[in-house]
Short mmCIF file of C-alpha atoms (C1' of nucleotides) in Angstrom, two decimals:
data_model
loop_
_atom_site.label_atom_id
_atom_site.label_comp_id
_atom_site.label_asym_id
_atom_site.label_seq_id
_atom_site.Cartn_x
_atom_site.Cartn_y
_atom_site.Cartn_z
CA UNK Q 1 55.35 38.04 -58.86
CA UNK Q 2 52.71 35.08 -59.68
CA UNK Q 3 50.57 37.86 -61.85
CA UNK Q 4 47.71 36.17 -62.10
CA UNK Q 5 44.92 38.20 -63.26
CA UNK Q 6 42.62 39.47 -60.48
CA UNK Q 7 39.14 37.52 -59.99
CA UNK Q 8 35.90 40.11 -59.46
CA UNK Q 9 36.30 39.73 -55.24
CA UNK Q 10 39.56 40.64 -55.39
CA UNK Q 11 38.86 43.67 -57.68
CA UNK Q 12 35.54 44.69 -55.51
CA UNK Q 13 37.98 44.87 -52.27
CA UNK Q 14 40.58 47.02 -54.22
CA UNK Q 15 38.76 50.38 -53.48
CA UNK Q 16 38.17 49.47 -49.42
CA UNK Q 17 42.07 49.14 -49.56
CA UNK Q 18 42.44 52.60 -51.29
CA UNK Q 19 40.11 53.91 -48.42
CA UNK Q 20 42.08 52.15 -45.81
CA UNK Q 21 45.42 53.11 -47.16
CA UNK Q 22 44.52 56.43 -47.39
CA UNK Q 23 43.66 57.18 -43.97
CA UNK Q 24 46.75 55.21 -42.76
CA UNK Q 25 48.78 57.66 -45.07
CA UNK Q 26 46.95 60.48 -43.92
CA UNK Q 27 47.52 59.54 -40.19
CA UNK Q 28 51.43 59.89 -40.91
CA UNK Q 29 51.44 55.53 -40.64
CA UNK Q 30 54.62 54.66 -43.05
CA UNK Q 31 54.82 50.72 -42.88
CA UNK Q 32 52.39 48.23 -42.06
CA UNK Q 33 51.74 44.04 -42.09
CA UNK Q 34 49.72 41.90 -43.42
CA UNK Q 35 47.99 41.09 -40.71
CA UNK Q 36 47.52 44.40 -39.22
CA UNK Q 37 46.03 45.65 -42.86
CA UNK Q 38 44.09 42.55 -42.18
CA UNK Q 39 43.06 43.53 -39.02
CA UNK Q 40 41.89 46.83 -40.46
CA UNK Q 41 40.22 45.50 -43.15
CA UNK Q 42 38.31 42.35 -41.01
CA UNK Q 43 39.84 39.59 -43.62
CA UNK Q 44 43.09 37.24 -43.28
CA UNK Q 45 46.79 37.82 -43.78
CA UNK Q 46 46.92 35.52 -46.12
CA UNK Q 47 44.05 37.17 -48.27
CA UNK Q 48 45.76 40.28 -48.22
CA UNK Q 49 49.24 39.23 -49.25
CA UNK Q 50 47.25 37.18 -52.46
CA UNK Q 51 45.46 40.60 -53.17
CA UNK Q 52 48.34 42.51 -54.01
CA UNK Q 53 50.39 39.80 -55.11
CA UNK Q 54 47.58 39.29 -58.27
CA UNK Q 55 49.20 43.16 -59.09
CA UNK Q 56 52.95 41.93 -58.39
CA UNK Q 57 53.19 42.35 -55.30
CA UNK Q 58 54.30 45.56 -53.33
CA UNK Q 59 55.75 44.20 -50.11
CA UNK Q 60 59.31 43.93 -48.62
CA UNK Q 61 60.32 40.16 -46.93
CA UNK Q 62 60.88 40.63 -43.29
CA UNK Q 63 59.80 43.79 -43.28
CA UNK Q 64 56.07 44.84 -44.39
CA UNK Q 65 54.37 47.22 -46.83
CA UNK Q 66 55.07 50.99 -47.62
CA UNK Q 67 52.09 52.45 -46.81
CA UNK Q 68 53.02 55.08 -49.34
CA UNK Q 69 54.04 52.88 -52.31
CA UNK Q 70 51.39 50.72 -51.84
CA UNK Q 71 48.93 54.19 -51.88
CA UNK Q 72 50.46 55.02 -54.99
CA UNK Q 73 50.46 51.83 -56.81
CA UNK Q 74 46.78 50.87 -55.65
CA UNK Q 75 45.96 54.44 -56.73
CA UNK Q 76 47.57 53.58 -60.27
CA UNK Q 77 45.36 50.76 -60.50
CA UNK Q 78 42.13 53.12 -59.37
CA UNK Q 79 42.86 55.75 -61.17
CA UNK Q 80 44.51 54.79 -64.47
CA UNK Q 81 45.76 57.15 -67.18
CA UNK Q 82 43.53 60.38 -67.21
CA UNK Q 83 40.05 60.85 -66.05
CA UNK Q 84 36.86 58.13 -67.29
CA UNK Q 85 33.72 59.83 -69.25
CA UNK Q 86 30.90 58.89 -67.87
CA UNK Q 87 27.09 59.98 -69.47
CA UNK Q 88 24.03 59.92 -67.32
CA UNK Q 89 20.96 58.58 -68.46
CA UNK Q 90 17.62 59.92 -66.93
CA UNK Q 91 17.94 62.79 -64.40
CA UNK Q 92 15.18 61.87 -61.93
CA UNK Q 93 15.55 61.95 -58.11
CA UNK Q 94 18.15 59.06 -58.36
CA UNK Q 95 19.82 60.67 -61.52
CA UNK Q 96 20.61 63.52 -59.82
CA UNK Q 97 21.69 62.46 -56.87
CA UNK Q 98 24.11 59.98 -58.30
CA UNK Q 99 25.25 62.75 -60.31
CA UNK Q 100 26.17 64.68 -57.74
CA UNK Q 101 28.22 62.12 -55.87
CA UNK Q 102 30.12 61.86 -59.24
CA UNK Q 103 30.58 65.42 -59.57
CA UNK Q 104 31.23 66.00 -55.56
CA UNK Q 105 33.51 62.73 -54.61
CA UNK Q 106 37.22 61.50 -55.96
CA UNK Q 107 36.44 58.48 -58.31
CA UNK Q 108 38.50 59.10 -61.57
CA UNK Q 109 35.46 59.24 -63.27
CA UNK Q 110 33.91 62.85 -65.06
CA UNK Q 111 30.56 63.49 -65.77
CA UNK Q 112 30.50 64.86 -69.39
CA UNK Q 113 26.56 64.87 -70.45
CA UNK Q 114 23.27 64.45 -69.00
CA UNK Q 115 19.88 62.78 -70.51
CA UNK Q 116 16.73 62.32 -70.13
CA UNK Q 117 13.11 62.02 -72.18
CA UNK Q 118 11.34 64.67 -70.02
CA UNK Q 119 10.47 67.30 -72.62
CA UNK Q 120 10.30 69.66 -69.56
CA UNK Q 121 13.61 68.98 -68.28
CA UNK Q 122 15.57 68.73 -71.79
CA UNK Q 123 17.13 72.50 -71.54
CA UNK Q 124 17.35 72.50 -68.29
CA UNK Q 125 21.16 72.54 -66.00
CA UNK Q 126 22.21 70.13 -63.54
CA UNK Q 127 25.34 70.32 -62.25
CA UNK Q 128 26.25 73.00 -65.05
CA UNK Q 129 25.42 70.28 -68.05
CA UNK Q 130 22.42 70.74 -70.45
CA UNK Q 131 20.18 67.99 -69.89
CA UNK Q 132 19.72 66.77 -73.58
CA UNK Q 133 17.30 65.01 -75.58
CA UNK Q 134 17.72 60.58 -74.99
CA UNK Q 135 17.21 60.91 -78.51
CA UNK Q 136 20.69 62.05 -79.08
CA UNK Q 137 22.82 59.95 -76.75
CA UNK Q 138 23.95 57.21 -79.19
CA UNK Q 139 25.11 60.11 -81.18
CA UNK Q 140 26.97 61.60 -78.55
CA UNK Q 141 28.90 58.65 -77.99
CA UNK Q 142 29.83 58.01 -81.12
CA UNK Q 143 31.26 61.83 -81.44
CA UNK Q 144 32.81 62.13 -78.17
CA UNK Q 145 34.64 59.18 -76.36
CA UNK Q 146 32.73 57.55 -73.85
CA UNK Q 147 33.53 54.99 -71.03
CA UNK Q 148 30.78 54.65 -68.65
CA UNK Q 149 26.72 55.16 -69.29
CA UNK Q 150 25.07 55.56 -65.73
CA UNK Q 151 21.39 53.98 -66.34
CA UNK Q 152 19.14 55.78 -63.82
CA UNK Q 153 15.78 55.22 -65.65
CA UNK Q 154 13.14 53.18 -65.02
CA UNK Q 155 13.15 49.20 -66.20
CA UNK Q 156 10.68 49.87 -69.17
CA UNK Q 157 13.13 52.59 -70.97
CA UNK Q 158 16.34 50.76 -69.69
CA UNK Q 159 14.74 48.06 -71.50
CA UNK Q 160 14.36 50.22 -74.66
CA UNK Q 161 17.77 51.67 -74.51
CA UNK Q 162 19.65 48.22 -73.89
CA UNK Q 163 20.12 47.66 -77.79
CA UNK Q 164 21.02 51.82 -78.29
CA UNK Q 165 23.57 50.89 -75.79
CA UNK Q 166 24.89 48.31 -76.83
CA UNK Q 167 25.46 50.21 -80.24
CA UNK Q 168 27.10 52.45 -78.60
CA UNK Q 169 30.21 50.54 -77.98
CA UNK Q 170 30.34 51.47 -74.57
CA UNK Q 171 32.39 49.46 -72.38
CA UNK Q 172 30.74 49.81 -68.83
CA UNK Q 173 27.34 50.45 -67.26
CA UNK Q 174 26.48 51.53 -63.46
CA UNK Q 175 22.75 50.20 -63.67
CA UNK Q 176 20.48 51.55 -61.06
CA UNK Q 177 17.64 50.48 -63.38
CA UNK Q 178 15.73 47.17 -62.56
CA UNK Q 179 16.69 45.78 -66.22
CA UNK Q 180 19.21 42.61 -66.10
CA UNK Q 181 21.82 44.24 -68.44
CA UNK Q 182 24.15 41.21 -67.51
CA UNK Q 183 20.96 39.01 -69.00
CA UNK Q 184 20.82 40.74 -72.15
CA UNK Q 185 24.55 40.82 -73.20
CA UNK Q 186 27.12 39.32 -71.99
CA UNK Q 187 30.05 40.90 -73.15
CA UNK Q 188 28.85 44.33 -71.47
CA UNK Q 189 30.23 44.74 -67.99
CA UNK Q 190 27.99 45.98 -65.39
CA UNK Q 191 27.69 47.02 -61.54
CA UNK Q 192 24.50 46.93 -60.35
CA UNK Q 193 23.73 49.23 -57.74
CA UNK Q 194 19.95 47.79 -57.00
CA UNK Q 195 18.62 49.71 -54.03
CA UNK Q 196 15.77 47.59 -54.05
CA UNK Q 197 17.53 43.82 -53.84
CA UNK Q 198 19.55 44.81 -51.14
CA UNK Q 199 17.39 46.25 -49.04
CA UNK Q 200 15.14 43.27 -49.55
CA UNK Q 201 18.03 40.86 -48.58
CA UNK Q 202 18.90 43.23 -45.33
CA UNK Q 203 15.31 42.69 -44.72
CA UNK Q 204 15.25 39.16 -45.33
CA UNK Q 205 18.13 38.50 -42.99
CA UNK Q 206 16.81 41.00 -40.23
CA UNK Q 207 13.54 38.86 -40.03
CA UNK Q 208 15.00 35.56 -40.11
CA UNK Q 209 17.85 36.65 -37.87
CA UNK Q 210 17.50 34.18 -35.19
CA UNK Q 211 15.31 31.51 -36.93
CA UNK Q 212 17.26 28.31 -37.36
CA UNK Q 213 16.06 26.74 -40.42
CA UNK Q 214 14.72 28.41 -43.78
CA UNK V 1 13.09 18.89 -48.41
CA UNK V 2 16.50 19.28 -47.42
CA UNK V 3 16.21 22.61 -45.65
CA UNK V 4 19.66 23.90 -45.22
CA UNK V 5 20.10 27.31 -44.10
CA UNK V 6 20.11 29.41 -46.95
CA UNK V 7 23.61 31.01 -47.93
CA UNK V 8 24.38 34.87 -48.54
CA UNK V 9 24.82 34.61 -52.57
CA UNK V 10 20.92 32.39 -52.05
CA UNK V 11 19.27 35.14 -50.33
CA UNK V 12 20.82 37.84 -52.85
CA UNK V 13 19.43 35.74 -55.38
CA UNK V 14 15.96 36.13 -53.64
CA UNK V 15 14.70 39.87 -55.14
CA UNK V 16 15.65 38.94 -58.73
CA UNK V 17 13.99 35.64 -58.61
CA UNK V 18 11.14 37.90 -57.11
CA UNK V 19 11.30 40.12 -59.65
CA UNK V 20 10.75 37.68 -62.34
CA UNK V 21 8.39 35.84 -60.73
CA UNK V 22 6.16 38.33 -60.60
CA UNK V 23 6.78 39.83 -63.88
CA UNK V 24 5.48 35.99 -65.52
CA UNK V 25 2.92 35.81 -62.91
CA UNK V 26 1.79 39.59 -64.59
CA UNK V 27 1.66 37.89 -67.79
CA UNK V 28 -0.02 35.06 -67.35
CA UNK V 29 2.26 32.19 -67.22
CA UNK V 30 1.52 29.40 -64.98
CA UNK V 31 3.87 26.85 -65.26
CA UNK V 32 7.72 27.08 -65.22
CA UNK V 33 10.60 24.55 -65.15
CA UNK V 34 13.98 25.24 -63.76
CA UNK V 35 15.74 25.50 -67.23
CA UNK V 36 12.78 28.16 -68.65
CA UNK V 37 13.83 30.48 -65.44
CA UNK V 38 17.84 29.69 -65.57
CA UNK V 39 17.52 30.77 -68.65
CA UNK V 40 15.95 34.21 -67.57
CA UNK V 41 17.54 34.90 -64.34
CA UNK V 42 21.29 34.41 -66.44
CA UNK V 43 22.03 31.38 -64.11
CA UNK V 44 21.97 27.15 -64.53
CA UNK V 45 18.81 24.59 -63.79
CA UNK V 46 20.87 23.33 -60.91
CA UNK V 47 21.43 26.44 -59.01
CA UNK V 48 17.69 27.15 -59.63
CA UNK V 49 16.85 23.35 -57.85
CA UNK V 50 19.50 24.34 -55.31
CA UNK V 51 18.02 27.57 -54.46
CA UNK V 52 14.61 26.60 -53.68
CA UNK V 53 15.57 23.66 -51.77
CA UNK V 54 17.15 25.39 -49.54
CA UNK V 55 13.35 27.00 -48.63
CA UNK V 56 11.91 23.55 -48.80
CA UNK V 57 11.28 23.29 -52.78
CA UNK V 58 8.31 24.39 -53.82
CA UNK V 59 8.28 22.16 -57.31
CA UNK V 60 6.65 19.27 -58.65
CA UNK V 61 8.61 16.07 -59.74
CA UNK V 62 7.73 15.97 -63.73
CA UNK V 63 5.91 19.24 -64.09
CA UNK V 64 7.84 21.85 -62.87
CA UNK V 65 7.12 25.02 -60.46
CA UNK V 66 3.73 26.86 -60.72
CA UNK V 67 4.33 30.58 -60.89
CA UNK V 68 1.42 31.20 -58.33
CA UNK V 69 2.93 28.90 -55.91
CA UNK V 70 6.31 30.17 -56.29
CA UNK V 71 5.08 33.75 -56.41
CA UNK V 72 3.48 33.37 -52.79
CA UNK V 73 5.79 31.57 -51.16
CA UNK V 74 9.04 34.14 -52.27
CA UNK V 75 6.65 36.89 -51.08
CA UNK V 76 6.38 35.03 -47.92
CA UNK V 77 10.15 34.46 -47.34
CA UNK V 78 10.45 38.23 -48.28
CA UNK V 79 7.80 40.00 -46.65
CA UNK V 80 7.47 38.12 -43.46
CA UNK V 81 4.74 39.44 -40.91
CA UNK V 82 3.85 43.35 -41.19
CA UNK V 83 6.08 45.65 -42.35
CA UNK V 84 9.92 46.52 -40.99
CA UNK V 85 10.61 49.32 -39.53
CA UNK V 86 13.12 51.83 -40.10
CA UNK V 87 14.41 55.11 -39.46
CA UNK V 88 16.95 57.29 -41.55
CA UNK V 89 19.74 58.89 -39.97
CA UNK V 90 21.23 62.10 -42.18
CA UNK V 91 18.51 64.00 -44.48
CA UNK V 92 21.25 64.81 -47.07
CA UNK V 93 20.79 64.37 -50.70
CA UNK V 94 21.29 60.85 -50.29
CA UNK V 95 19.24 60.46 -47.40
CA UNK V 96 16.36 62.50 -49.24
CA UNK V 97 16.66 60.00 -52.28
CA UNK V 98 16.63 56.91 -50.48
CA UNK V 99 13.66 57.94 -48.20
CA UNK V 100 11.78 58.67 -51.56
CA UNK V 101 12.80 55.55 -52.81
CA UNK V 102 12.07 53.33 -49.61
CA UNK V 103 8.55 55.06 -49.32
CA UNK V 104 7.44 54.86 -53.04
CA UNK V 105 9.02 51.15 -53.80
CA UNK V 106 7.17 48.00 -52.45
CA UNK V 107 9.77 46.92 -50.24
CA UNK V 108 8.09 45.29 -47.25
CA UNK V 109 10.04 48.25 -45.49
CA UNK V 110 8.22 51.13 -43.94
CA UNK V 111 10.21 54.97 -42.91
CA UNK V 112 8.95 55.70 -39.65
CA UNK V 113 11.32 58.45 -38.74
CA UNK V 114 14.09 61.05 -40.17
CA UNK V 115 16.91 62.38 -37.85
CA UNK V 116 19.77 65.08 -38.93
CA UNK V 117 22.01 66.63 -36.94
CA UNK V 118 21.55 69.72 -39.05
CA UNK V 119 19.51 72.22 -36.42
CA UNK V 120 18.57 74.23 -40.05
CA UNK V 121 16.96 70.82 -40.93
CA UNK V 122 15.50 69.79 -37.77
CA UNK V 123 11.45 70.55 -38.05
CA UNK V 124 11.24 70.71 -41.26
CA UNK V 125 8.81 67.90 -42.81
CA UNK V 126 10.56 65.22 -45.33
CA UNK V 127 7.59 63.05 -46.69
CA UNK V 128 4.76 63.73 -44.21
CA UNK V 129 8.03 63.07 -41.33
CA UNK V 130 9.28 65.85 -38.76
CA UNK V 131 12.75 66.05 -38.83
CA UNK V 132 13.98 64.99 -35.50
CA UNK V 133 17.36 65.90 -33.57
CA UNK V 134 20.12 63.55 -34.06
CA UNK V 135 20.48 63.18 -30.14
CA UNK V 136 17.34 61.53 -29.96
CA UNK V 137 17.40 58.57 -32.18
CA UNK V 138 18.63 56.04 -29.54
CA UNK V 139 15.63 56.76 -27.30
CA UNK V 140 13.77 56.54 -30.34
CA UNK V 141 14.47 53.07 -30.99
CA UNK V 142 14.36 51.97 -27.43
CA UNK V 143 10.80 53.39 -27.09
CA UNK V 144 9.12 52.30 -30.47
CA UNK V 145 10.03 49.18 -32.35
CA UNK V 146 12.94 49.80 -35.07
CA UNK V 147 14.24 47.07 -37.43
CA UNK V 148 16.51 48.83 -39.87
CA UNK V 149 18.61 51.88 -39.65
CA UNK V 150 19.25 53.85 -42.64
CA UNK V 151 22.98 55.44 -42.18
CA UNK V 152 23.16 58.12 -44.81
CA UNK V 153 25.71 60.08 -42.80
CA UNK V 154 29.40 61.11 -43.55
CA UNK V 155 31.98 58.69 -42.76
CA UNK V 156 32.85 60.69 -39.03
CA UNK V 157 29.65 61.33 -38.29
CA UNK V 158 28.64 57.09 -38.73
CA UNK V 159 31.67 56.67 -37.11
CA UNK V 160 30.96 58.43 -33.95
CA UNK V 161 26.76 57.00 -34.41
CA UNK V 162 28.25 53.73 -34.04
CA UNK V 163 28.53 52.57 -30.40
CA UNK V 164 24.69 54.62 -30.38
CA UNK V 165 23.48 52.31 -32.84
CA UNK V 166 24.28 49.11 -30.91
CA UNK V 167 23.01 50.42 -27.84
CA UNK V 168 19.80 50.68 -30.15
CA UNK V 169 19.92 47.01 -30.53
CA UNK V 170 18.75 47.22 -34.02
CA UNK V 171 19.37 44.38 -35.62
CA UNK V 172 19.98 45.87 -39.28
CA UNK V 173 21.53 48.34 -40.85
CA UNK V 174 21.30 49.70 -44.52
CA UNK V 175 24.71 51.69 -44.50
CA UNK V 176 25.55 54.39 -47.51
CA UNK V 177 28.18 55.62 -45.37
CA UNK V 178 32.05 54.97 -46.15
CA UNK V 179 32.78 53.96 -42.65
CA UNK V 180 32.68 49.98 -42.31
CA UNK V 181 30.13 49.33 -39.45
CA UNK V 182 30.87 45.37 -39.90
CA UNK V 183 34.53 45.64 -39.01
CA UNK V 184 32.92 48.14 -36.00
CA UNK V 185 30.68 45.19 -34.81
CA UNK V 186 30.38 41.66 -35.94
CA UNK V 187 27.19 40.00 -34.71
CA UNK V 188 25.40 43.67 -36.56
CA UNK V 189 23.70 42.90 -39.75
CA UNK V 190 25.28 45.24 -42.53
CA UNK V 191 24.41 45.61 -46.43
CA UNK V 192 26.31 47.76 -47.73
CA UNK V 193 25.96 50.22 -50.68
CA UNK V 194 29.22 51.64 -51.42
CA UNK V 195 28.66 53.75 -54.27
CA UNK V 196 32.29 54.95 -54.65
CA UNK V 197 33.62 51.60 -54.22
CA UNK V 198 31.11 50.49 -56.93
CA UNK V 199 31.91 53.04 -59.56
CA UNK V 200 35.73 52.23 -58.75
CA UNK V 201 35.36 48.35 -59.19
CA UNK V 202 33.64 49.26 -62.78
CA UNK V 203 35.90 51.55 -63.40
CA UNK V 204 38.58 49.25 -62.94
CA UNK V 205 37.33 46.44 -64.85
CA UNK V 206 36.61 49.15 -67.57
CA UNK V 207 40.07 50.40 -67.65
CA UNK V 208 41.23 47.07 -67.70
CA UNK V 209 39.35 45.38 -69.77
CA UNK V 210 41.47 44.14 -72.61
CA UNK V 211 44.60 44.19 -70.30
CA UNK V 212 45.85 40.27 -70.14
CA UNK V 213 47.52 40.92 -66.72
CA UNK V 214 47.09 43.15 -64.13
"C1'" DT F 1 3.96 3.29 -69.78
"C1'" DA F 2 7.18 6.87 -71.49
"C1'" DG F 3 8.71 11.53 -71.10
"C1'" DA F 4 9.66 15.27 -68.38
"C1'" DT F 5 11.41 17.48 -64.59
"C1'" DT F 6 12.13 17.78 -59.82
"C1'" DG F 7 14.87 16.85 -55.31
"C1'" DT F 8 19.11 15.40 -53.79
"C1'" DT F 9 23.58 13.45 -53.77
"C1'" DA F 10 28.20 13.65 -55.93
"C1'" DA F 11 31.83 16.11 -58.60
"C1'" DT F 12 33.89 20.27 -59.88
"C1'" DC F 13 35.41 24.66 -59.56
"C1'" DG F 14 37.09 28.80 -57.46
"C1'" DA F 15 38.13 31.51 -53.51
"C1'" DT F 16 39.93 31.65 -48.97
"C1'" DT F 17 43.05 30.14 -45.53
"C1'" DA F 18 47.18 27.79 -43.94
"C1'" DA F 19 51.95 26.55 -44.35
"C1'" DC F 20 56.49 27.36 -45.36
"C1'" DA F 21 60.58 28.57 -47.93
"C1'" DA F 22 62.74 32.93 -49.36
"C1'" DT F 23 64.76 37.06 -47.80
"C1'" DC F 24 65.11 41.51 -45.67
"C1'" DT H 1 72.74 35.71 -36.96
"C1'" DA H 2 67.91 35.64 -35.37
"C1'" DG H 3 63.39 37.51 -35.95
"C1'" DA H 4 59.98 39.12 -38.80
"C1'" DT H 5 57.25 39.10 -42.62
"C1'" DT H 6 56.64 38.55 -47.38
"C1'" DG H 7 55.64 35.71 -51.80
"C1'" DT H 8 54.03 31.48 -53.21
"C1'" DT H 9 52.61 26.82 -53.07
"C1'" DA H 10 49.42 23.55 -50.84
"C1'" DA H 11 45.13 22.49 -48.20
"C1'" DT H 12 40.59 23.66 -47.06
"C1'" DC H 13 36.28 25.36 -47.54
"C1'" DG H 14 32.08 26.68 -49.77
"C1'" DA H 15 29.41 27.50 -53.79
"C1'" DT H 16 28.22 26.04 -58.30
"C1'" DT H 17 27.41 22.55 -61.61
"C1'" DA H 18 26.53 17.83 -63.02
"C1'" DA H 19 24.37 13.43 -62.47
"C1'" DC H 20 20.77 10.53 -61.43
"C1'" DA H 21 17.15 8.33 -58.84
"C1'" DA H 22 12.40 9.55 -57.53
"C1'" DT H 23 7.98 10.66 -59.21
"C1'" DC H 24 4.43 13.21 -61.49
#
DNA sequence: TAGATTGTTAATCGATTAACAATC
DNA sequence: TAGATTGTTAATCGATTAACAATC
């Protein structure tokens, strides 16, 4: 039981085990190894017995890994005590599609409000939410406990709402914006989720595929 | 000009020094050092050196970088001769959003084609494009030229698109599906964009934030 | 020439992989 | 007991950071 605290790889490959685990549960699998989890997963033995030993560690000596415990612990770890509140800001094409994959798929985390500057949409339902006035958000999240703002707005008003944010005392943002969050405070942790950079490094790597140098 | 291939974290780095590039090069700045940009970009003068280096170092001993310079020759590495190709496979609401996206951002990346297995989809327009039948995407490929497939599928349905896809011999893929075409096929260029697996990381690191261990 | 700042080599840091003792 | 496989410590690898000579 080293318990060492887990580093941000270790923590990104957490929910590819979940999906992993879950299938192997599903499939009526009841043990399994290291190294065929490893196998699965396209990583090392060794990294996988680290992983869960940085949580304490769910294995047996001699004998391998309860595919059910470790679902259930990993799960604990994914899904901690009740549901997170999440807010979504701006409810353009993006906004609303990430809203819907919050709504539709199994990630622990609820969608409580919705909102946007569009006079036209403010009144408006998506997903069974009012879409409400930007003006009001800080507000909200002072009245009504918040964990997660979802920044689907441009960089400009992402920009604008970084210090409203921040005043907020909200703990997490999923930035789809083009605005360096991470830049402007540190304490704030964010994923980035920027359609744009990775599809210019796919590209990138596509045309320089079988160049040697550069 | 020490030109070492450039690493995966270098050529992630690539859009955002993009991005800021051309945002100084918009405001007229002409000259920048290594420290001025670390600064911006959230990272250290070093990696800055060590980043351009690895594309031959576009700087000048005792003055610095010129924006113009630096702006060109990123665009270069980025947008290498004509436009990619790609094609998107599932017109879901995903699909839908990142077709929008790919055709309205400047990505060096063009949509050529839409496929859906859907027959209520199949002939309808999405963007000026037909949808096409699912069954015919391989010959697609084979007959025009295709750089980049777009896999905005469910998890079976990528799954069973697989082996098609190599037969393709497309060298990329953009994958927003859950199933892990890297493990599938290891020479196949992947970036992934593993929305659940992103909101559960932050969620995570949320839920855990002032947790010592664990 | 002196100051500034790069390009590049060396040192550090952290993550991954390997090795092995513990133990089922 | 012997074989298997974990937990954990040690070695390796790669990326980041620091240092400094080159040079504008």
């Amino acid at each position: 039981m080293s318990h060492m605290k887990a580093s941000l790889p270790v923590i990104r490959r957490l929910p590819r085990y979940y999906r992993y685990i879950t299938e192997l549960k599903n499939n009526g699998t009841v043990r399994i190894s290291s190294s065929q989890l490893a196998h699965i997963m396209g990583s090392t033995p060794s990294q996988v017995r680290q992983d869960f030993n940085c949580f304490g560690g769910f294995g047996q000596q001699g004998v391998g890994y309860s595919v059910d415990l470790l679902h259930e612990e990993i799960e604990k770890l994914l899904f901690p005590e009740g549901k997170q509140r999440a807010i979504l800001l701006g409810a353009g094409t993006m906004g609303i599609t990430v809203a819907d994959f919050v709504i539709k798929e199994n990630t622990g985390v609820e969608l409580v409000a919705v909102f946007d500057n569009d006079k036209a949409l403010i009144g408006n339902k998506l997903f069974g939410l009012e879409i409400l006035s930007m003006d009001n958000f800080v507000e909200f999240c002072q009245q009504e406990h918040v964990d997660i703002i979802i920044a689907c707005t441009t960089k400009d008003v992402a920009e604008q709402l970084a210090p409203k944010i921040i005043e907020t005392g909200v703990k997490g943002i999923w930035n789809y914006s083009h605005f360096d969050f991470t830049v402007y405070d540190e304490t704030m942790i964010v994923e980035n989720v920027h359609l744009r950079d990775s599809l210019m490094a796919l590209s990138y790597r596509v045309s320089h595929k079988n160049k040697p140098q550069e």
